[in-house]
Every structure is written in C-alpha cells, then in structure tokens.
Coordinates of C-alpha atoms in Angstrom, one line a residue:
X1 CA -58.0 -96.7 21.7
X2 CA -56.2 -94.6 24.3
X3 CA -57.2 -91.2 25.9
X4 CA -55.5 -88.5 27.9
X5 CA -52.1 -87.0 27.4
X6 CA -49.7 -89.6 28.6
X7 CA -46.7 -89.6 26.2
X8 CA -43.8 -91.8 27.1
X9 CA -41.4 -89.3 28.9
X10 CA -37.7 -89.0 29.0
X11 CA -36.5 -91.6 31.5
X12 CA -33.7 -90.8 33.9
X13 CA -31.5 -93.9 34.4
X14 CA -31.3 -95.1 37.9
X15 CA -27.8 -95.9 39.1
X16 CA -27.5 -99.6 39.9
X17 CA -30.4 -100.7 37.6
X18 CA -30.1 -102.2 34.2
X19 CA -32.8 -103.6 31.9
X20 CA -32.6 -106.1 29.0
X21 CA -35.3 -106.9 26.5
X22 CA -35.7 -109.5 23.7
X23 CA -38.3 -111.5 21.7
X24 CA -39.1 -115.0 22.7
X25 CA -42.3 -115.6 20.7
X26 CA -44.2 -116.4 24.0
X27 CA -47.8 -115.6 23.0
X28 CA -49.6 -118.5 21.3
X29 CA -49.4 -118.1 17.5
X30 CA -46.5 -115.6 17.7
X31 CA -43.0 -116.1 16.5
X32 CA -39.6 -115.0 17.7
X33 CA -39.0 -111.5 16.4
X34 CA -42.7 -110.6 16.2
X35 CA -42.4 -108.3 19.2
X36 CA -40.3 -108.0 22.4
X37 CA -41.9 -110.1 25.2
X38 CA -39.2 -111.0 27.6
X39 CA -37.5 -108.6 30.1
X40 CA -34.7 -109.0 32.7
X41 CA -34.1 -106.3 35.3
X42 CA -30.9 -106.3 37.3
X43 CA -30.5 -104.5 40.6
X44 CA -27.0 -104.0 41.9
X45 CA -25.6 -105.8 44.9
X46 CA -26.8 -104.1 48.1
X47 CA -30.2 -103.1 46.7
X48 CA -33.4 -103.6 48.6
X49 CA -36.6 -104.8 46.8
X50 CA -40.1 -104.7 48.1
X51 CA -43.5 -105.4 46.5
X52 CA -47.2 -105.7 46.7
X53 CA -49.2 -108.3 44.9
X54 CA -52.7 -109.4 43.8
X55 CA -55.2 -110.5 46.4
X56 CA -56.9 -112.8 43.9
X57 CA -57.2 -116.3 45.4
X58 CA -56.1 -117.8 42.1
X59 CA -52.8 -116.0 42.1
X60 CA -50.4 -117.1 39.5
X61 CA -47.3 -119.3 40.1
X62 CA -44.9 -116.4 39.7
X63 CA -46.7 -114.4 42.3
X64 CA -46.4 -117.2 44.8
X65 CA -42.8 -117.7 44.0
X66 CA -42.0 -114.0 44.2
X67 CA -43.4 -113.9 47.8
X68 CA -41.4 -117.0 48.6
X69 CA -38.1 -115.6 47.3
X70 CA -38.6 -112.2 48.9
X71 CA -39.1 -113.8 52.3
X72 CA -35.8 -115.6 52.0
X73 CA -33.3 -113.1 50.7
X74 CA -32.6 -109.8 48.9
X75 CA -33.6 -110.0 45.2
X76 CA -31.1 -109.1 42.5
X77 CA -32.9 -109.9 39.3
X78 CA -36.4 -109.8 37.9
X79 CA -37.5 -111.8 34.9
X80 CA -40.8 -110.8 33.2
X81 CA -42.6 -112.3 30.3
X82 CA -45.7 -111.1 28.5
X83 CA -48.2 -113.2 26.4
X84 CA -48.6 -115.9 29.0
X85 CA -49.8 -115.5 32.6
X86 CA -48.7 -118.8 33.9
X87 CA -51.8 -118.8 36.1
X88 CA -54.1 -121.7 36.9
X89 CA -51.3 -124.0 35.5
X90 CA -51.0 -126.3 38.5
X91 CA -47.8 -127.9 39.6
X92 CA -46.2 -127.5 36.1
X93 CA -46.7 -123.7 36.4
X94 CA -44.7 -123.6 39.6
X95 CA -42.0 -125.8 38.1
X96 CA -41.8 -123.5 35.1
X97 CA -41.5 -120.4 37.3
X98 CA -38.7 -122.0 39.3
X99 CA -37.0 -123.0 36.1
X100 CA -37.0 -119.5 34.7
X101 CA -35.4 -118.2 38.0
X102 CA -32.8 -121.0 37.9
X103 CA -31.9 -120.2 34.3
X104 CA -31.4 -116.5 35.0
X105 CA -29.4 -117.3 38.1
X106 CA -27.1 -119.5 36.0
X107 CA -26.6 -116.8 33.4
X108 CA -25.7 -114.1 35.8
X109 CA -24.0 -116.1 38.6
X110 CA -26.7 -115.5 41.2
X111 CA -28.8 -117.8 43.4
X112 CA -32.2 -118.8 42.1
X113 CA -33.9 -117.3 45.2
X114 CA -32.4 -113.9 44.2
X115 CA -34.5 -114.0 41.0
X116 CA -38.2 -112.9 41.0
X117 CA -40.4 -114.1 38.2
X118 CA -43.4 -112.2 36.7
X119 CA -45.8 -113.1 34.0
X120 CA -48.8 -111.5 32.2
X121 CA -51.0 -112.7 29.4
X122 CA -53.5 -115.5 28.8
X123 CA -54.5 -117.6 31.9
X124 CA -54.5 -121.4 31.9
X125 CA -51.9 -122.0 29.1
X126 CA -48.6 -123.8 29.8
X127 CA -45.4 -121.7 29.5
X128 CA -43.4 -122.2 26.3
X129 CA -40.3 -123.0 28.3
X130 CA -38.1 -124.0 25.3
X131 CA -38.6 -120.5 23.9
X132 CA -37.9 -118.8 27.2
X133 CA -34.8 -120.9 27.6
X134 CA -33.5 -120.0 24.2
X135 CA -34.2 -116.2 24.5
X136 CA -33.1 -115.5 28.1
X137 CA -29.4 -115.2 27.3
X138 CA -30.1 -112.4 24.8
X139 CA -32.2 -110.5 27.3
X140 CA -29.2 -110.7 29.8
X141 CA -26.8 -109.7 27.1
X142 CA -29.0 -106.6 26.3
X143 CA -28.8 -105.3 29.9
X144 CA -28.4 -101.5 29.9
X145 CA -29.1 -98.6 32.2
X146 CA -31.0 -97.0 29.3
X147 CA -33.3 -100.0 28.7
X148 CA -36.4 -98.5 30.3
X149 CA -38.5 -97.7 27.2
X150 CA -37.7 -101.1 25.5
X151 CA -38.7 -102.8 28.7
X152 CA -41.9 -100.8 29.0
X153 CA -42.8 -102.1 25.5
X154 CA -41.7 -105.6 26.2
X155 CA -44.2 -106.1 29.1
X156 CA -47.2 -104.9 27.1
X157 CA -50.2 -107.2 26.3
X158 CA -53.3 -105.4 25.1
X159 CA -51.7 -102.1 25.9
X160 CA -51.6 -99.7 23.0
X161 CA -48.7 -97.6 24.3
X162 CA -45.8 -98.0 26.8
X163 CA -46.1 -96.4 30.2
X164 CA -43.3 -94.7 32.0
X165 CA -42.7 -92.0 34.6
X166 CA -39.4 -90.4 35.9
X167 CA -38.6 -87.7 38.4
X168 CA -35.6 -86.3 40.1
X169 CA -35.1 -84.1 43.2
X170 CA -32.2 -82.5 45.0
X171 CA -31.1 -83.1 48.6
X172 CA -27.9 -81.7 50.1
X173 CA -26.5 -81.2 46.7
X174 CA -27.2 -84.7 45.5
X175 CA -29.6 -85.7 42.8
X176 CA -32.0 -88.5 43.6
X177 CA -33.9 -90.3 40.8
X178 CA -37.2 -92.2 40.8
X179 CA -38.1 -94.0 37.5
X180 CA -40.6 -96.6 36.7
X181 CA -42.6 -98.5 34.1
X182 CA -45.9 -100.3 34.1
X183 CA -48.3 -102.2 32.0
X184 CA -52.1 -102.6 32.1
X185 CA -55.1 -101.9 30.0
X186 CA -57.9 -104.3 31.0
X187 CA -58.9 -106.4 34.0
X188 CA -58.2 -103.3 36.0
X189 CA -59.4 -102.9 39.6
X190 CA -57.7 -102.5 42.9
X191 CA -56.0 -105.3 44.9
X192 CA -54.4 -104.5 42.5
X193 CA -55.5 -104.6 38.9
X194 CA -54.2 -106.5 35.9
X195 CA -51.0 -104.6 36.0
X196 CA -47.3 -104.9 36.5
X197 CA -45.2 -102.0 37.8
X198 CA -41.5 -101.7 38.3
X199 CA -40.2 -98.5 40.0
X200 CA -36.6 -97.9 41.1
X201 CA -34.7 -95.2 43.0
X202 CA -31.1 -94.7 43.7
X203 CA -31.9 -93.6 47.3
X204 CA -30.8 -95.9 50.1
X205 CA -33.9 -97.1 51.9
X206 CA -34.0 -99.7 54.8
X207 CA -36.0 -102.8 53.9
X208 CA -38.8 -102.3 56.5
X209 CA -39.4 -98.7 55.4
X210 CA -39.3 -99.7 51.7
X211 CA -42.0 -102.2 52.3
X212 CA -44.2 -99.5 53.9
X213 CA -43.4 -97.1 51.1
X214 CA -44.5 -99.4 48.3
X215 CA -47.7 -100.3 50.1
X216 CA -48.6 -96.6 50.7
X217 CA -47.7 -95.6 47.1
X218 CA -49.8 -98.5 45.6
X219 CA -52.7 -97.6 47.8
X220 CA -52.7 -94.0 46.4
X221 CA -52.3 -95.1 42.8
X222 CA -52.7 -98.6 41.5
X223 CA -55.3 -99.3 44.2
X224 CA -57.3 -96.2 43.0
X225 CA -58.0 -97.2 39.4
X226 CA -60.6 -99.3 37.7
X227 CA -61.4 -100.0 34.1
X228 CA -63.8 -102.9 34.4
X229 CA -63.9 -104.0 38.0
X230 CA -61.9 -107.2 37.4
X231 CA -58.9 -108.1 39.6
X232 CA -56.2 -110.2 37.9
X233 CA -54.3 -113.2 39.0
X234 CA -50.8 -111.7 38.3
X235 CA -50.8 -108.1 39.6
X236 CA -47.4 -107.1 41.0
X237 CA -45.8 -103.7 41.9
X238 CA -42.1 -103.7 42.8
X239 CA -40.0 -100.9 44.3
X240 CA -36.2 -101.1 44.1
X241 CA -33.8 -99.0 46.1
X242 CA -30.2 -99.3 45.0
X243 CA -28.6 -97.0 47.5
X244 CA -26.3 -95.5 44.8
X245 CA -27.1 -91.9 45.7
X246 CA -24.5 -90.4 48.0
X247 CA -26.9 -89.9 50.9
X248 CA -27.5 -91.5 54.2
X249 CA -29.8 -94.5 54.5
X250 CA -33.4 -93.6 55.2
X251 CA -34.6 -95.9 58.0
X252 CA -37.7 -94.1 59.4
X253 CA -40.5 -92.0 57.9
X254 CA -39.4 -88.7 59.2
X255 CA -37.1 -85.9 58.0
X256 CA -36.9 -83.9 54.9
X257 CA -35.2 -86.6 52.7
X258 CA -37.9 -89.1 53.3
X259 CA -40.6 -86.5 52.6
X260 CA -39.0 -85.7 49.3
X261 CA -38.6 -89.3 48.4
X262 CA -42.1 -90.2 49.4
X263 CA -43.6 -87.4 47.3
X264 CA -41.5 -88.5 44.3
X265 CA -42.3 -92.2 44.6
X266 CA -46.1 -91.5 45.0
X267 CA -46.0 -89.1 42.1
X268 CA -44.4 -91.7 39.8
X269 CA -46.9 -94.4 40.9
X270 CA -49.8 -92.0 40.3
X271 CA -48.6 -91.1 36.8
X272 CA -48.2 -94.8 35.9
X273 CA -51.6 -95.6 37.3
X274 CA -53.3 -92.8 35.4
X275 CA -51.5 -93.9 32.2
X276 CA -53.0 -97.4 32.7
X277 CA -56.5 -95.8 32.9
X278 CA -55.9 -93.6 29.9
X279 CA -55.0 -96.8 28.0
X280 CA -58.0 -98.7 29.2
X281 CA -59.3 -101.2 26.7
X282 CA -61.6 -99.3 24.3
X283 CA -61.6 -96.2 26.5
X284 CA -62.8 -92.9 25.0
X285 CA -63.0 -91.0 28.4
X286 CA -60.6 -90.5 31.2
X287 CA -62.7 -89.9 34.3
X288 CA -61.8 -88.8 37.8
X289 CA -64.4 -89.5 40.5
X290 CA -63.7 -87.2 43.4
X291 CA -65.5 -87.7 46.7
X292 CA -65.4 -85.2 49.5
X293 CA -67.4 -84.5 52.6
X294 CA -67.4 -88.1 53.9
X295 CA -67.5 -89.2 57.5
X296 CA -64.3 -91.2 56.8
X297 CA -62.1 -92.2 53.9
X298 CA -63.5 -95.7 53.6
X299 CA -67.0 -94.5 52.8
X300 CA -65.6 -92.0 50.3
X301 CA -63.7 -94.9 48.6
X302 CA -66.9 -97.0 48.6
X303 CA -68.9 -94.3 46.9
X304 CA -66.2 -93.6 44.4
X305 CA -66.0 -97.2 43.3
X306 CA -69.8 -97.5 43.2
X307 CA -69.9 -94.7 40.7
X308 CA -66.7 -95.6 38.8
X309 CA -67.7 -99.3 38.3
X310 CA -71.4 -98.8 37.5
X311 CA -72.0 -100.2 34.0
X312 CA -74.8 -97.7 33.5
X313 CA -72.6 -94.7 34.5
X314 CA -69.8 -96.0 32.3
X315 CA -72.0 -96.5 29.2
X316 CA -73.5 -93.1 29.7
X317 CA -70.0 -91.7 29.7
X318 CA -69.3 -93.5 26.4
X319 CA -72.4 -92.0 24.9
X320 CA -71.5 -88.6 26.2
X321 CA -75.0 -88.6 27.8
X322 CA -75.4 -86.4 30.9
X323 CA -77.7 -88.9 32.5
X324 CA -77.0 -87.7 36.0
X325 CA -79.7 -90.0 37.4
X326 CA -77.3 -93.0 37.0
X327 CA -74.7 -91.2 39.1
X328 CA -77.2 -90.5 41.9
X329 CA -78.4 -94.1 41.8
X330 CA -74.8 -95.4 42.2
X331 CA -74.3 -93.1 45.2
X332 CA -77.5 -94.3 46.7
X333 CA -76.7 -98.0 46.5
X334 CA -73.1 -97.7 47.8
X335 CA -74.3 -98.8 51.2
X336 CA -73.5 -95.6 53.3
X337 CA -75.4 -95.8 56.6
X338 CA -77.4 -92.7 57.3
X339 CA -76.6 -90.9 54.1
X340 CA -78.8 -87.9 53.8
X341 CA -79.7 -87.4 50.1
X342 CA -80.7 -83.8 50.8
X343 CA -77.1 -82.9 51.7
X344 CA -75.4 -84.6 48.8
X345 CA -74.1 -82.2 46.0
X346 CA -72.9 -83.6 42.7
X347 CA -70.9 -81.6 40.1
X348 CA -70.1 -82.7 36.5
X349 CA -66.9 -80.8 35.9
X350 CA -67.7 -77.3 37.2
X351 CA -71.5 -77.7 36.6
X352 CA -73.6 -78.3 39.7
X353 CA -76.2 -81.0 38.7
X354 CA -77.7 -82.2 42.0
X355 CA -78.4 -80.5 45.4
X356 CA -81.2 -80.6 48.0
X357 CA -82.3 -84.0 46.9
X358 CA -82.9 -83.2 43.3
X359 CA -81.7 -81.5 40.1
X360 CA -80.0 -78.2 40.9
X361 CA -82.1 -75.2 39.9
X362 CA -79.2 -73.7 38.0
X363 CA -78.5 -76.9 35.9
X364 CA -79.2 -77.0 32.2
X365 CA -78.8 -80.0 29.9
X366 CA -76.7 -77.9 27.6
X367 CA -74.1 -77.2 30.4
X368 CA -74.1 -80.9 31.3
X369 CA -73.7 -81.9 27.7
X370 CA -70.7 -79.6 27.2
X371 CA -68.8 -81.4 30.0
X372 CA -69.8 -84.9 28.8
X373 CA -68.4 -84.1 25.3
X374 CA -64.9 -83.7 26.8
X375 CA -62.3 -86.5 26.7
X376 CA -61.3 -85.9 30.4
X377 CA -64.1 -85.5 32.9
X378 CA -64.3 -85.0 36.6
X379 CA -67.4 -86.2 38.6
X380 CA -67.2 -84.5 42.0
X381 CA -69.5 -85.6 44.8
X382 CA -69.9 -83.9 48.2
X383 CA -71.6 -86.3 50.7
X384 CA -72.2 -83.4 53.2
X385 CA -71.3 -85.4 56.3
X386 CA -67.7 -84.8 57.2
X387 CA -64.2 -83.8 56.1
X388 CA -62.8 -87.0 54.6
X389 CA -62.2 -87.4 50.9
X390 CA -60.8 -89.8 48.3
X391 CA -60.7 -90.2 44.5
X392 CA -60.4 -92.9 41.9
X393 CA -59.7 -92.9 38.2
X394 CA -61.8 -94.8 35.6
X395 CA -63.0 -94.9 32.0
X396 CA -66.1 -95.3 30.1
X397 CA -67.3 -98.7 28.7
X398 CA -67.3 -99.0 25.0
X399 CA -68.1 -101.4 22.1
X400 CA -64.4 -101.8 21.6
X401 CA -63.9 -103.1 25.1
X402 CA -66.2 -106.0 24.4
X403 CA -64.5 -106.6 21.0
X404 CA -61.0 -106.6 22.5
X405 CA -61.9 -109.1 25.3
X406 CA -64.1 -111.3 23.1
X407 CA -61.1 -111.8 20.8
X408 CA -58.4 -111.8 23.4
X409 CA -57.3 -115.4 23.0
X410 CA -57.6 -115.4 19.2

C-alpha cells in the first residue's frame, strides 16, 4: 500500500548521464525476464561523483568497495542490482562485488576502480554471479539519456511504485538540471535508511564542494525519514555532477549559482525521501512530525524521532485514534534535560490538543478524530524553550507491514 500524492514525474535528462536497465533474474526464485533488476549508470568523462553511505557496522560488500574506489579516482560507472543485498556474505561477497566492477569495466573500456557497485535485497545470500555476468552486456547496450524511469523501476525491491524527482533552473541564460531516482520502502531510518538514491546535475561542481553538498542534502532528506526505525546494511546516496552546463565551475558555497543549485538539489532529495515514506511498507498514513521552540536543533530532532518511531503512536495513527496521550508520553521520554511540560504545546493538524501540562480547554475528540481520519497528518510540537526547529517524516504501523516483512524471503 502507498499513500500520498507522489506520481512519477516527467524526468529531465541530465547531459552527460546515461542509464541502462535489464533483467538478470537475481532474486531467489525469479527468472530472467520476470522483472528488471540490473541497472548501469554512466557519467561522462570529467564528472565528479560523491556519496554518503550507511553507518551500520555490518555494511555490505558493495558499500565497502564504493568507499574504496571513491578514495582512489573519479567514478564513471555505477552498477546496481536489486533482489540480493550482498551483505554478510564474507570474503565471497567482496570478491563478487569486485567481479561486477571488473566486468562493467571490460564492457565499457574503463578501469575497475572507476566502477561503483550497489546492491539491495535479501541479506546473507550469495550473489548469482553467472546471471549478473550474462545480463550486464544488455544493461550496457541499453544505456540511454532517457533511461531514468526504467532505472527507477529496476532498483525496486518491496517498493510498490518507482520514485523520481526532477527540477530545472535558469542562470545567466543557461538551464541547469537536477534529476534523481531512489528506492526504499522498509528498514527506513536515518544513517541512512534502507534506500538507494542517485541524483545527477549538469552543473560543474568541484569535488570537495560536491561532497559537502551531498552530505547536507542527505541530512535534510534521507536522514529525516523513518518507517520502522531499522537502519540497513546497504544504504547509499550518490550525487553526480557532469559539468555539461555551460557555466563556470562552482568551487565554494557562495554566490547566486551555488544558492540556486543547493536549493534544487535539496528539493530533489526531499521529494525522493518523502516518496519513500509515502511508499512505506503497509503505510496508510503519511505523517510529518514538526518540532519547534527547541533550545537547539539536536533536541528537536531527538523529540521528533521519539514520536515518529513510537510503536504506540504509530499504531494509534493506523487506527485513526486521536490518542494524544501516546504523543505526550513519547515527548516525555525523549530525554530532554529540563523540559518544562507546562510550556509544551501539541497540535494535531490545526487542532490544539495539549497546553499548560494537560489537554487543551478548546480540544474536542471530534476535532481530533477529523484530523486522524486524514491520509496526510501533521503533528506539531512546540517545546517552549527556544527558537530551534526540525522535522521528520514517518508512517503508521499496520498489519500489512508485519505481513510484508514476515514473508519477505518467501
């Protein structure tokens, strides 16, 4: 089930980027032709590539190899498979990840360290390398500037819909494009989430600044979502800058051009992140938890996640039950030193439900119920102790979530 209005949008091609997709039958029990599950992305010569990755200690072999290759040289190719995570697969997993890079390099005439591998799917299963080997030539043959939607579908696992975002802006008479795709539906929590994201722009961005940009964009988007509080072994978000736009290189975070690019890149990241939440496994609600009035941003973030990840809050959301006591309890155990409950105000949508340490005098159950019956809900919490704020996006927790994950390997 998916919620929210997140249709796959028209995708502006990014000059210097081509994508090719094919079927390899990678998932256990699947056959070649069942669904596309193998993607190759090509970035033109001279492109810069930067990324952020999972902080899970059991990070997958492709994550380790991506970091290794990015430290050595500029990447030119990305190879992505869905259906198998290649995580917790030991020495063989690293051997397989290297082999996939070497095969792509042979097919395109590049060096293996110029290829970045990515995997998503079931943990602990060996990679079906013969199928990968047989299918990769077709993925390379299919490379096209218009391959964004096919690639978005090819990286899906439990996702019910492809996720894309695309924006353009003008600067000095030149059009600059930012386009991206992502996958993710379950095991969603910051640092980063069970997600893969690939965003590209034709702006020319110096490597150090590109690395800063992808970190800042991820922190405002993929690191502000949660479906179930689980952090995956394979999370990766990559930002490619091809430099094909006829504009000067951006080397420092100042000036009008960088400001425009920053806003567009962050907007694309946020749209992709919200699309992931809207497609959360079994989700029936899209929920924004907005915190304001904090002493600093970190405590706002802590309260936001305390509410967003509370199983009791999430099940109340699923039941459309305005049980505001669960929200208050989650605020209270977030661990905010010196929090004065008398100053905290809580709104459900536009309805004030808590103030002065208790239920608001103006609150009625009917008003709360009207908000909880909506598909998209905002929980707004004012901590009454400062000017800082933050927000996260989350879902409810449904019977279907349990079913999906109970049956994931079968």
